[in-house]
Amino acid sequence: MKLTLLCLLALASAFAPSDDDPIKKGNPLVERRVHATYTEEITFLNRRREVATVRTFATDGHRITEEHYANYEQGIKHGLTRCWYPNGQTYWSSDFKHGDMHGPLLVYYADGATKRREYFKRGLSRESKCFDATGQAIPCESFAKPASFPGLEKEFLKELGAKLAESGYKTRNESQYLTYQVVVEEDGTLGLINVYPTDHELATPLRKALGQLINWKPATVDNAPVAAHFGQTLIFHGKDVYVSR
């Protein structure tokens, strides 16, 4: 079971529109994907398969999460995200606005007692209060911590550059911009690697190089590791690699 704040990112399966395309009839396109420990139900709300509602269910049928996306492929959440305990009690709920947490984050214990109340504005925490199981106030730690590559940024770029050099990619004395987006799994491995533009000559070498970087630091939600997105735009100039700011 995956209780996620940054959510699972699944590969969109191939879909070829036909004369019976439900989108043409004004109905949403629903995909149901069965995984080992949960089932994912994706409802696409536009023809470009960007706007979507994603619900996950455990093997016994109880709901796990409900998420709303402005762009599903890019992982841009917009609207209320909710997560439930196996007993049906709300675990947490939070509003998102164009990918950022915006509004109240409410977290509960399995018996319904309040665990955390926090208010976000454009992705930044403005106020937070946390409580133990007896209702006593306690210090707050970050509820959600993003995935990352262990070590300093310069170490990541150095290692990435070395892997690219091994692939024999051709350097240029002009700046080239590529964006990568990966899913860091709970165990620190990469479950998905996308590079944009997909047809750029560096796209394949960059995907391969990223796949050779191991032991990523997974994201955590409520101190538990979860699968989550991580991405950056990189600048390639000659043999040097930089992070675009």
Coordinates of N, CA and C in Angstrom, one line a residue:
M1 N 0.8 -1.2 0.0 CA 0.0 0.0 0.0 C 0.9 1.2 0.0
K2 N 0.5 2.3 -0.7 CA 1.3 3.5 -0.8 C 0.5 4.7 -0.4
L3 N 0.8 5.3 0.7 CA 0.1 6.5 1.2 C 1.0 7.6 0.8
T4 N 0.7 8.3 -0.3 CA 1.6 9.3 -0.8 C 1.1 10.7 -0.8
L5 N 2.0 11.7 -0.6 CA 1.7 13.1 -0.8 C 2.0 13.5 -2.2
L6 N 3.2 13.2 -2.6 CA 3.7 13.5 -4.0 C 3.2 12.6 -5.0
C7 N 2.6 11.4 -4.5 CA 1.9 10.5 -5.4 C 2.7 9.5 -6.2
L8 N 2.0 8.5 -6.6 CA 2.6 7.6 -7.6 C 2.5 8.2 -9.0
L9 N 3.5 8.0 -9.8 CA 3.4 8.3 -11.2 C 3.5 7.1 -12.0
A10 N 2.4 6.8 -12.8 CA 2.4 5.6 -13.6 C 2.5 6.0 -15.0
L11 N 3.1 5.1 -15.8 CA 3.2 5.3 -17.2 C 1.9 5.2 -17.9
A12 N 1.5 6.2 -18.7 CA 0.3 6.1 -19.4 C 0.3 5.1 -20.5
S13 N -0.6 4.2 -20.5 CA -0.7 3.1 -21.5 C -1.1 3.7 -22.8
A14 N -0.7 3.0 -23.9 CA -1.0 3.5 -25.2 C -2.5 3.4 -25.4
F15 N -3.0 4.5 -26.0 CA -4.5 4.5 -26.3 C -4.7 5.1 -27.7
A16 N -5.3 4.4 -28.6 CA -5.6 4.8 -29.9 C -7.1 5.2 -30.0
P17 N -7.4 6.5 -30.2 CA -8.8 6.9 -30.3 C -9.5 6.1 -31.5
S18 N -10.8 5.8 -31.3 CA -11.5 5.2 -32.4 C -12.9 5.9 -32.5
D19 N -13.7 5.3 -33.4 CA -15.1 5.9 -33.5 C -15.9 5.8 -32.2
D20 N -15.4 4.9 -31.3 CA -16.2 4.7 -30.1 C -15.5 5.4 -28.9
D21 N -14.6 6.3 -29.2 CA -13.8 7.1 -28.2 C -14.8 7.8 -27.3
P22 N -14.8 7.4 -26.0 CA -15.8 8.0 -25.0 C -15.6 9.5 -24.9
I23 N -14.4 10.0 -25.1 CA -14.2 11.4 -25.0 C -15.0 12.2 -26.0
K24 N -15.2 11.6 -27.2 CA -16.0 12.3 -28.2 C -17.4 12.4 -27.8
K25 N -17.9 11.4 -27.0 CA -19.2 11.4 -26.6 C -19.5 12.2 -25.3
G26 N -18.4 12.9 -24.9 CA -18.6 13.8 -23.7 C -18.4 13.0 -22.4
N27 N -18.0 11.7 -22.4 CA -17.7 11.0 -21.2 C -16.3 10.9 -20.9
P28 N -15.9 10.8 -19.7 CA -14.4 10.7 -19.3 C -13.9 9.3 -19.7
L29 N -12.6 9.3 -20.0 CA -11.9 8.1 -20.3 C -11.4 7.5 -19.0
V30 N -11.7 6.3 -18.6 CA -11.3 5.7 -17.4 C -10.4 4.6 -17.6
E31 N -9.2 4.5 -17.0 CA -8.3 3.4 -17.1 C -8.2 2.8 -15.7
R32 N -8.2 1.5 -15.7 CA -8.0 0.8 -14.4 C -6.8 -0.1 -14.5
R33 N -5.8 0.1 -13.6 CA -4.5 -0.6 -13.6 C -4.4 -1.4 -12.3
V34 N -4.2 -2.6 -12.5 CA -4.0 -3.5 -11.3 C -2.6 -3.8 -11.0
H35 N -2.1 -3.4 -9.8 CA -0.7 -3.6 -9.4 C -0.7 -4.7 -8.3
A36 N 0.5 -5.0 -7.9 CA 0.6 -6.1 -6.9 C -0.1 -5.9 -5.6
T37 N -0.1 -4.6 -5.1 CA -0.7 -4.4 -3.8 C -1.8 -3.3 -3.8
Y38 N -2.1 -2.8 -5.0 CA -3.2 -1.8 -5.1 C -3.7 -1.7 -6.5
T39 N -4.8 -1.1 -6.7 CA -5.4 -0.9 -8.0 C -5.5 0.6 -8.2
E40 N -5.2 1.1 -9.4 CA -5.2 2.5 -9.7 C -6.3 2.8 -10.7
E41 N -7.1 3.7 -10.5 CA -8.2 4.1 -11.4 C -7.9 5.6 -11.8
I42 N -7.7 5.8 -13.1 CA -7.4 7.1 -13.6 C -8.5 7.5 -14.5
T43 N -9.1 8.7 -14.2 CA -10.1 9.2 -15.0 C -9.6 10.5 -15.7
F44 N -9.4 10.4 -17.0 CA -9.0 11.5 -17.8 C -10.2 12.4 -18.2
L45 N -10.0 13.7 -18.0 CA -11.1 14.6 -18.2 C -11.0 15.5 -19.5
N46 N -10.0 15.3 -20.3 CA -9.8 16.0 -21.5 C -9.1 15.1 -22.5
R47 N -9.3 15.5 -23.8 CA -8.8 14.7 -24.9 C -7.2 14.5 -24.8
R48 N -6.6 15.5 -24.3 CA -5.1 15.5 -24.3 C -4.6 14.7 -23.1
R49 N -5.5 14.1 -22.3 CA -5.1 13.2 -21.2 C -4.2 14.0 -20.2
E50 N -4.5 15.2 -20.0 CA -3.8 16.0 -19.0 C -4.6 16.1 -17.7
V51 N -5.8 16.6 -17.7 CA -6.6 16.8 -16.5 C -7.1 15.4 -16.1
A52 N -6.9 15.1 -14.9 CA -7.2 13.7 -14.4 C -7.5 13.6 -13.0
T53 N -8.3 12.7 -12.6 CA -8.5 12.3 -11.2 C -8.0 10.9 -11.0
V54 N -7.2 10.7 -10.0 CA -6.6 9.4 -9.8 C -7.0 8.9 -8.4
R55 N -7.5 7.7 -8.4 CA -7.9 7.0 -7.2 C -7.2 5.7 -7.0
T56 N -6.8 5.4 -5.8 CA -6.1 4.1 -5.6 C -6.9 3.3 -4.5
F57 N -6.9 2.0 -4.7 CA -7.6 1.1 -3.8 C -6.7 -0.1 -3.4
A58 N -6.8 -0.5 -2.2 CA -6.1 -1.7 -1.7 C -6.7 -2.9 -2.3
T59 N -6.0 -4.1 -2.2 CA -6.5 -5.3 -2.7 C -7.9 -5.8 -2.1
D60 N -8.1 -5.3 -0.8 CA -9.4 -5.7 -0.2 C -10.5 -4.7 -0.5
G61 N -10.2 -3.7 -1.4 CA -11.2 -2.8 -1.8 C -11.2 -1.4 -1.2
H62 N -10.6 -1.3 0.0 CA -10.7 0.0 0.6 C -9.9 1.1 -0.1
R63 N -10.4 2.3 -0.1 CA -9.7 3.4 -0.8 C -8.4 3.8 -0.1
I64 N -7.4 4.2 -0.9 CA -6.2 4.7 -0.3 C -6.0 6.2 -0.5
T65 N -6.1 6.6 -1.8 CA -5.9 8.0 -2.1 C -6.8 8.4 -3.2
E66 N -7.0 9.8 -3.2 CA -7.7 10.4 -4.3 C -7.0 11.7 -4.6
E67 N -6.6 11.9 -5.9 CA -5.7 13.0 -6.3 C -6.3 13.6 -7.5
H68 N -6.1 14.9 -7.7 CA -6.6 15.6 -8.9 C -5.4 16.3 -9.6
Y69 N -5.3 16.2 -10.9 CA -4.2 16.7 -11.6 C -4.6 17.7 -12.7
A70 N -3.9 18.8 -12.8 CA -4.0 19.7 -14.0 C -3.2 19.1 -15.1
N71 N -2.1 18.4 -14.9 CA -1.4 17.7 -15.9 C -0.9 16.4 -15.3
Y72 N -1.5 15.3 -15.6 CA -1.1 14.0 -15.0 C 0.3 13.6 -15.4
E73 N 0.6 13.7 -16.7 CA 1.9 13.2 -17.1 C 3.1 14.0 -16.4
Q74 N 2.9 15.3 -16.2 CA 3.9 16.0 -15.5 C 3.8 16.0 -14.0
G75 N 2.7 15.4 -13.5 CA 2.6 15.3 -12.0 C 2.1 16.6 -11.4
I76 N 1.5 17.5 -12.1 CA 1.1 18.8 -11.6 C -0.3 18.6 -10.9
K77 N -0.4 18.6 -9.6 CA -1.6 18.4 -8.9 C -2.3 19.8 -8.7
H78 N -3.7 19.7 -8.8 CA -4.5 20.9 -8.6 C -5.8 20.5 -8.1
G79 N -6.1 20.9 -6.8 CA -7.3 20.5 -6.2 C -7.0 19.7 -4.9
L80 N -8.0 19.1 -4.3 CA -7.9 18.4 -3.0 C -7.3 17.0 -3.2
T81 N -6.3 16.7 -2.4 CA -5.7 15.3 -2.3 C -6.1 14.8 -1.0
R82 N -6.6 13.5 -1.0 CA -7.0 12.9 0.3 C -6.4 11.5 0.4
C83 N -6.1 11.0 1.6 CA -5.6 9.7 1.9 C -6.3 9.1 3.1
W84 N -6.6 7.8 3.0 CA -7.3 7.2 4.1 C -6.6 6.0 4.7
Y85 N -6.8 5.8 6.0 CA -6.4 4.6 6.7 C -7.2 3.4 6.2
P86 N -6.7 2.2 6.5 CA -7.5 1.0 6.1 C -8.9 0.9 6.8
N87 N -9.0 1.6 8.0 CA -10.3 1.5 8.7 C -11.3 2.6 8.1
G88 N -10.9 3.3 7.1 CA -11.7 4.3 6.5 C -11.6 5.7 7.1
Q89 N -10.8 5.8 8.2 CA -10.6 7.2 8.7 C -9.6 8.0 7.8
T90 N -9.9 9.2 7.7 CA -9.0 10.1 6.9 C -7.6 10.2 7.6
Y91 N -6.6 9.9 6.8 CA -5.2 10.0 7.3 C -4.8 11.5 7.1
W92 N -4.9 12.0 5.9 CA -4.6 13.4 5.7 C -5.3 13.9 4.5
S93 N -5.4 15.3 4.4 CA -6.0 15.9 3.3 C -5.3 17.2 3.1
S94 N -5.1 17.6 1.8 CA -4.4 18.9 1.5 C -4.8 19.4 0.2
D95 N -4.9 20.7 0.0 CA -5.2 21.3 -1.2 C -4.0 21.7 -2.0
F96 N -4.0 21.5 -3.3 CA -2.9 21.9 -4.2 C -3.4 22.9 -5.2
K97 N -2.5 23.8 -5.6 CA -2.8 24.8 -6.6 C -1.6 24.8 -7.6
H98 N -1.9 24.4 -8.8 CA -0.8 24.3 -9.9 C 0.4 23.7 -9.4
G99 N 0.3 22.5 -8.7 CA 1.5 21.8 -8.3 C 2.0 22.1 -6.9
D100 N 1.6 23.2 -6.3 CA 2.0 23.5 -4.9 C 0.9 23.3 -3.9
M101 N 1.3 22.9 -2.7 CA 0.4 22.9 -1.6 C -0.1 24.3 -1.3
H102 N -1.4 24.5 -1.2 CA -1.9 25.8 -1.0 C -3.2 25.7 -0.2
G103 N -3.1 26.1 1.1 CA -4.3 25.9 2.0 C -3.9 25.0 3.1
P104 N -5.0 24.5 3.8 CA -4.7 23.7 5.0 C -4.3 22.3 4.7
L105 N -3.4 21.8 5.5 CA -3.0 20.4 5.5 C -3.5 19.8 6.9
L106 N -4.3 18.8 6.8 CA -4.9 18.2 8.0 C -4.5 16.8 8.1
V107 N -3.9 16.4 9.2 CA -3.4 15.0 9.4 C -4.0 14.4 10.7
Y108 N -4.4 13.2 10.6 CA -5.1 12.5 11.8 C -4.4 11.2 12.1
Y109 N -4.6 10.8 13.4 CA -4.3 9.4 13.8 C -5.4 8.5 13.3
A110 N -5.1 7.2 13.4 CA -6.1 6.2 12.9 C -7.4 6.2 13.7
D111 N -7.4 6.8 14.9 CA -8.6 6.8 15.7 C -9.4 8.1 15.5
G112 N -8.8 9.0 14.6 CA -9.5 10.3 14.3 C -9.0 11.5 15.0
A113 N -8.1 11.3 16.0 CA -7.5 12.4 16.7 C -6.6 13.2 15.8
T114 N -6.6 14.5 16.0 CA -5.8 15.4 15.2 C -4.3 15.2 15.5
K115 N -3.5 15.0 14.4 CA -2.1 14.8 14.5 C -1.3 16.1 14.1
R116 N -1.9 16.8 13.1 CA -1.2 17.9 12.6 C -2.2 18.9 11.9
R117 N -2.0 20.2 12.1 CA -2.7 21.2 11.4 C -1.7 22.2 10.9
E118 N -1.7 22.4 9.6 CA -0.6 23.2 8.9 C -1.2 24.0 7.8
Y119 N -0.8 25.2 7.6 CA -1.3 26.0 6.5 C -0.2 26.4 5.5
F120 N -0.5 26.1 4.3 CA 0.5 26.4 3.2 C 0.0 27.5 2.3
K121 N 1.0 28.3 1.8 CA 0.7 29.3 0.8 C 1.7 29.2 -0.3
R122 N 1.3 28.8 -1.5 CA 2.1 28.6 -2.7 C 3.3 27.7 -2.4
G123 N 3.0 26.6 -1.7 CA 4.1 25.6 -1.4 C 4.9 25.8 -0.2
L124 N 4.7 26.9 0.5 CA 5.5 27.2 1.7 C 4.6 27.1 2.9
S125 N 5.2 26.5 4.0 CA 4.4 26.4 5.2 C 4.4 27.7 6.0
R126 N 3.2 28.2 6.4 CA 3.1 29.4 7.1 C 2.9 29.3 8.5
E127 N 2.2 28.2 8.9 CA 1.9 27.9 10.3 C 1.6 26.4 10.5
S128 N 2.1 25.9 11.6 CA 1.9 24.4 11.8 C 1.8 24.2 13.3
K129 N 0.9 23.2 13.6 CA 0.8 22.7 15.0 C 0.7 21.2 15.0
C130 N 1.4 20.5 15.8 CA 1.4 19.1 15.9 C 1.1 18.6 17.3
F131 N 0.5 17.4 17.3 CA 0.1 16.8 18.6 C 0.4 15.3 18.6
D132 N 0.7 14.8 19.9 CA 0.9 13.4 20.0 C -0.5 12.7 20.2
A133 N -0.5 11.4 20.4 CA -1.7 10.6 20.4 C -2.7 11.0 21.6
T134 N -2.1 11.7 22.6 CA -2.9 12.1 23.7 C -3.5 13.5 23.6
G135 N -3.1 14.2 22.5 CA -3.5 15.6 22.2 C -2.6 16.7 22.7
Q136 N -1.4 16.2 23.3 CA -0.4 17.2 23.7 C 0.4 17.8 22.6
A137 N 0.6 19.1 22.6 CA 1.4 19.8 21.6 C 2.8 19.3 21.5
I138 N 3.3 19.0 20.3 CA 4.7 18.6 20.2 C 5.4 19.3 19.0
P139 N 6.7 19.4 19.0 CA 7.4 20.1 17.8 C 7.0 19.4 16.5
C140 N 7.0 20.2 15.5 CA 6.6 19.7 14.1 C 7.9 19.5 13.3
E141 N 8.0 18.4 12.6 CA 8.9 18.2 11.6 C 8.2 18.3 10.2
S142 N 9.0 18.5 9.2 CA 8.4 18.6 7.8 C 7.6 17.3 7.6
F143 N 6.3 17.5 7.2 CA 5.4 16.4 6.9 C 5.9 15.7 5.6
A144 N 6.3 16.5 4.6 CA 6.7 15.9 3.3 C 8.1 16.4 3.0
K145 N 9.0 15.4 2.7 CA 10.4 15.8 2.3 C 10.6 15.2 0.9
P146 N 11.1 16.1 0.0 CA 11.2 15.6 -1.4 C 12.3 14.6 -1.6
A147 N 12.2 13.9 -2.7 CA 13.3 13.0 -3.1 C 14.5 13.8 -3.5
S148 N 15.6 13.2 -3.5 CA 16.9 13.9 -3.9 C 18.0 12.9 -4.1
F149 N 19.0 13.4 -4.7 CA 20.2 12.6 -4.9 C 21.1 12.9 -3.7
P150 N 21.7 11.8 -3.1 CA 22.5 12.0 -1.9 C 23.7 12.8 -2.2
G151 N 24.1 13.6 -1.2 CA 25.3 14.5 -1.4 C 25.0 15.8 -2.0
L152 N 26.0 16.6 -2.3 CA 25.9 17.9 -2.8 C 25.5 18.0 -4.2
E153 N 25.0 19.1 -4.7 CA 24.6 19.2 -6.1 C 25.8 19.0 -7.0
K154 N 26.9 19.6 -6.6 CA 28.1 19.5 -7.5 C 28.6 18.1 -7.6
E155 N 28.3 17.2 -6.6 CA 28.7 15.8 -6.7 C 27.8 15.1 -7.7
F156 N 26.5 15.4 -7.6 CA 25.6 14.8 -8.5 C 25.9 15.2 -10.0
L157 N 26.2 16.5 -10.2 CA 26.5 16.9 -11.6 C 27.9 16.3 -12.1
K158 N 28.8 16.2 -11.2 CA 30.1 15.6 -11.6 C 29.9 14.1 -11.9
E159 N 29.1 13.4 -11.2 CA 28.9 12.0 -11.4 C 28.1 11.8 -12.7
L160 N 27.1 12.6 -12.9 CA 26.3 12.6 -14.1 C 27.1 12.9 -15.3
G161 N 28.0 13.9 -15.2 CA 28.9 14.2 -16.3 C 29.8 13.1 -16.7
A162 N 30.3 12.4 -15.7 CA 31.2 11.2 -15.9 C 30.4 10.1 -16.6
K163 N 29.2 9.8 -16.2 CA 28.4 8.8 -16.9 C 28.1 9.2 -18.3
L164 N 27.9 10.4 -18.6 CA 27.6 10.9 -19.9 C 28.9 10.7 -20.8
A165 N 30.0 11.1 -20.2 CA 31.3 10.9 -20.9 C 31.5 9.5 -21.3
E166 N 31.2 8.6 -20.5 CA 31.3 7.1 -20.8 C 30.5 6.7 -21.9
S167 N 29.3 7.4 -22.1 CA 28.4 7.0 -23.2 C 28.9 7.5 -24.6
G168 N 29.9 8.4 -24.5 CA 30.5 9.0 -25.8 C 29.7 10.0 -26.4
Y169 N 28.8 10.7 -25.6 CA 28.0 11.8 -26.3 C 28.9 12.9 -26.8
K170 N 28.4 13.6 -27.8 CA 29.2 14.6 -28.5 C 28.9 16.0 -27.7
T171 N 30.0 16.6 -27.4 CA 29.8 17.9 -26.7 C 29.7 19.0 -27.7
R172 N 29.2 20.1 -27.3 CA 29.0 21.3 -28.2 C 29.4 22.5 -27.4
N173 N 29.9 23.5 -28.1 CA 30.3 24.8 -27.4 C 29.1 25.8 -27.5
E174 N 28.0 25.3 -27.2 CA 26.8 26.1 -27.1 C 25.9 25.4 -26.1
S175 N 25.1 26.3 -25.4 CA 24.2 25.8 -24.4 C 23.1 25.0 -24.9
Q176 N 22.8 23.8 -24.3 CA 21.7 23.0 -24.6 C 20.9 22.7 -23.3
Y177 N 19.6 22.8 -23.4 CA 18.7 22.7 -22.3 C 17.9 21.4 -22.4
L178 N 18.0 20.5 -21.4 CA 17.1 19.4 -21.3 C 16.5 19.2 -19.9
T179 N 15.3 18.8 -19.8 CA 14.6 18.6 -18.6 C 14.4 17.1 -18.3
Y180 N 14.8 16.6 -17.1 CA 14.5 15.2 -16.8 C 13.5 15.2 -15.7
Q181 N 12.7 14.1 -15.7 CA 11.8 13.8 -14.6 C 11.9 12.4 -14.3
V182 N 12.1 12.0 -13.0 CA 12.2 10.6 -12.6 C 11.2 10.4 -11.5
V183 N 11.0 9.1 -11.3 CA 10.2 8.7 -10.1 C 11.2 7.9 -9.2
V184 N 11.5 8.4 -8.0 CA 12.3 7.8 -7.0 C 11.5 6.9 -6.2
E185 N 11.7 5.6 -6.3 CA 10.9 4.6 -5.6 C 11.2 4.6 -4.1
E186 N 10.5 3.9 -3.3 CA 10.7 3.9 -1.8 C 12.0 3.3 -1.4
D187 N 12.6 2.5 -2.3 CA 13.9 1.9 -1.9 C 15.1 2.7 -2.5
G188 N 14.8 3.8 -3.1 CA 15.9 4.7 -3.7 C 16.3 4.4 -5.1
T189 N 15.6 3.4 -5.7 CA 15.8 3.1 -7.1 C 14.9 4.0 -8.0
L190 N 15.3 4.1 -9.3 CA 14.5 4.9 -10.2 C 13.5 4.0 -10.9
G191 N 12.2 4.3 -10.8 CA 11.2 3.5 -11.5 C 10.8 4.1 -12.8
L192 N 11.1 5.3 -13.1 CA 10.7 5.9 -14.4 C 11.6 7.1 -14.7
I193 N 12.1 7.2 -15.9 CA 13.0 8.2 -16.3 C 12.5 8.8 -17.6
N194 N 12.1 10.1 -17.6 CA 11.7 10.8 -18.8 C 12.6 12.0 -19.0
V195 N 12.9 12.2 -20.3 CA 13.8 13.4 -20.7 C 13.1 14.1 -21.8
Y196 N 13.1 15.5 -21.7 CA 12.4 16.3 -22.6 C 13.4 17.4 -23.1
P197 N 13.4 17.7 -24.4 CA 12.7 17.2 -25.5 C 13.0 15.7 -25.7
T198 N 12.1 14.9 -26.0 CA 12.3 13.5 -26.2 C 13.1 13.1 -27.4
D199 N 13.1 14.0 -28.4 CA 13.8 13.7 -29.7 C 15.2 14.4 -29.7
H200 N 15.6 15.0 -28.6 CA 16.9 15.7 -28.6 C 18.0 14.6 -28.6
E201 N 19.2 14.9 -29.3 CA 20.2 13.9 -29.4 C 20.8 13.5 -28.1
L202 N 20.7 14.3 -27.1 CA 21.2 14.0 -25.7 C 20.2 13.2 -24.9
A203 N 18.9 13.1 -25.4 CA 17.9 12.5 -24.5 C 18.2 11.1 -24.2
T204 N 18.6 10.3 -25.1 CA 18.9 8.8 -24.8 C 20.1 8.7 -23.9
P205 N 21.3 9.4 -24.2 CA 22.4 9.3 -23.3 C 22.1 9.8 -21.9
L206 N 21.3 10.8 -21.8 CA 20.9 11.3 -20.4 C 20.1 10.3 -19.7
R207 N 19.1 9.7 -20.4 CA 18.3 8.7 -19.7 C 19.2 7.6 -19.2
K208 N 20.1 7.1 -20.0 CA 21.0 6.0 -19.7 C 21.9 6.4 -18.5
A209 N 22.4 7.6 -18.5 CA 23.3 8.1 -17.4 C 22.5 8.2 -16.1
L210 N 21.3 8.7 -16.2 CA 20.5 8.8 -14.9 C 20.2 7.5 -14.4
G211 N 20.0 6.5 -15.2 CA 19.7 5.1 -14.8 C 20.8 4.5 -14.1
Q212 N 22.0 5.0 -14.3 CA 23.2 4.4 -13.7 C 23.6 5.0 -12.4
L213 N 22.9 6.1 -12.0 CA 23.1 6.7 -10.7 C 22.2 6.0 -9.7
I214 N 22.7 5.4 -8.7 CA 22.0 4.6 -7.8 C 21.9 5.2 -6.4
N215 N 21.1 4.6 -5.6 CA 20.9 5.0 -4.2 C 20.4 6.4 -4.0
W216 N 19.4 6.7 -4.7 CA 18.7 8.0 -4.5 C 18.1 8.1 -3.1
K217 N 17.8 9.2 -2.6 CA 17.2 9.4 -1.3 C 15.7 9.6 -1.6
P218 N 14.9 8.6 -1.1 CA 13.4 8.7 -1.4 C 12.8 9.8 -0.7
A219 N 11.6 10.3 -1.2 CA 10.8 11.2 -0.5 C 10.2 10.6 0.7
T220 N 9.8 11.4 1.7 CA 9.1 10.8 2.8 C 7.8 11.6 3.1
V221 N 6.8 10.9 3.6 CA 5.6 11.6 4.0 C 5.3 11.0 5.4
D222 N 5.2 12.0 6.4 CA 5.0 11.6 7.8 C 6.1 10.6 8.2
N223 N 7.3 10.8 7.8 CA 8.5 10.0 8.1 C 8.6 8.7 7.5
A224 N 7.7 8.4 6.5 CA 7.7 7.1 5.8 C 8.1 7.3 4.4
P225 N 9.0 6.5 3.9 CA 9.5 6.6 2.5 C 8.3 6.3 1.5
V226 N 8.2 7.1 0.4 CA 7.2 6.9 -0.6 C 7.8 7.2 -2.0
A227 N 7.2 6.7 -3.0 CA 7.6 6.9 -4.4 C 7.2 8.4 -4.7
A228 N 8.0 9.1 -5.4 CA 7.7 10.5 -5.7 C 8.5 11.0 -6.9
H229 N 8.0 12.1 -7.5 CA 8.7 12.7 -8.6 C 9.9 13.4 -8.2
F230 N 10.9 13.6 -9.1 CA 12.0 14.5 -8.9 C 12.5 14.9 -10.3
G231 N 12.7 16.2 -10.5 CA 13.1 16.6 -11.8 C 13.8 17.9 -11.8
Q232 N 14.6 18.2 -12.8 CA 15.3 19.4 -13.0 C 15.5 19.7 -14.4
T233 N 15.8 21.0 -14.7 CA 16.3 21.4 -16.1 C 17.8 21.5 -16.0
L234 N 18.5 20.9 -16.9 CA 19.9 20.9 -16.9 C 20.4 21.7 -18.2
I235 N 21.6 22.3 -18.0 CA 22.2 23.1 -19.1 C 23.5 22.3 -19.4
F236 N 23.7 22.0 -20.7 CA 24.9 21.3 -21.1 C 25.7 22.3 -22.0
H237 N 26.9 22.5 -21.6 CA 27.8 23.4 -22.4 C 29.2 22.8 -22.4
G238 N 29.6 22.3 -23.6 CA 30.9 21.6 -23.7 C 30.8 20.3 -22.8
K239 N 31.8 20.1 -21.9 CA 31.8 19.0 -21.0 C 31.1 19.3 -19.7
D240 N 30.7 20.6 -19.5 CA 30.1 21.0 -18.2 C 28.6 20.8 -18.2
V241 N 28.1 20.5 -17.0 CA 26.7 20.3 -16.8 C 26.3 21.2 -15.6
Y242 N 25.2 22.0 -15.8 CA 24.7 22.9 -14.7 C 23.3 22.7 -14.5
V243 N 22.8 23.1 -13.4 CA 21.3 23.1 -13.1 C 20.8 24.5 -13.4
S244 N 19.7 24.5 -14.2 CA 19.1 25.8 -14.6 C 18.4 26.3 -13.4
R245 N 18.5 27.6 -13.1 CA 17.9 28.2 -12.0 C 16.7 29.0 -12.4

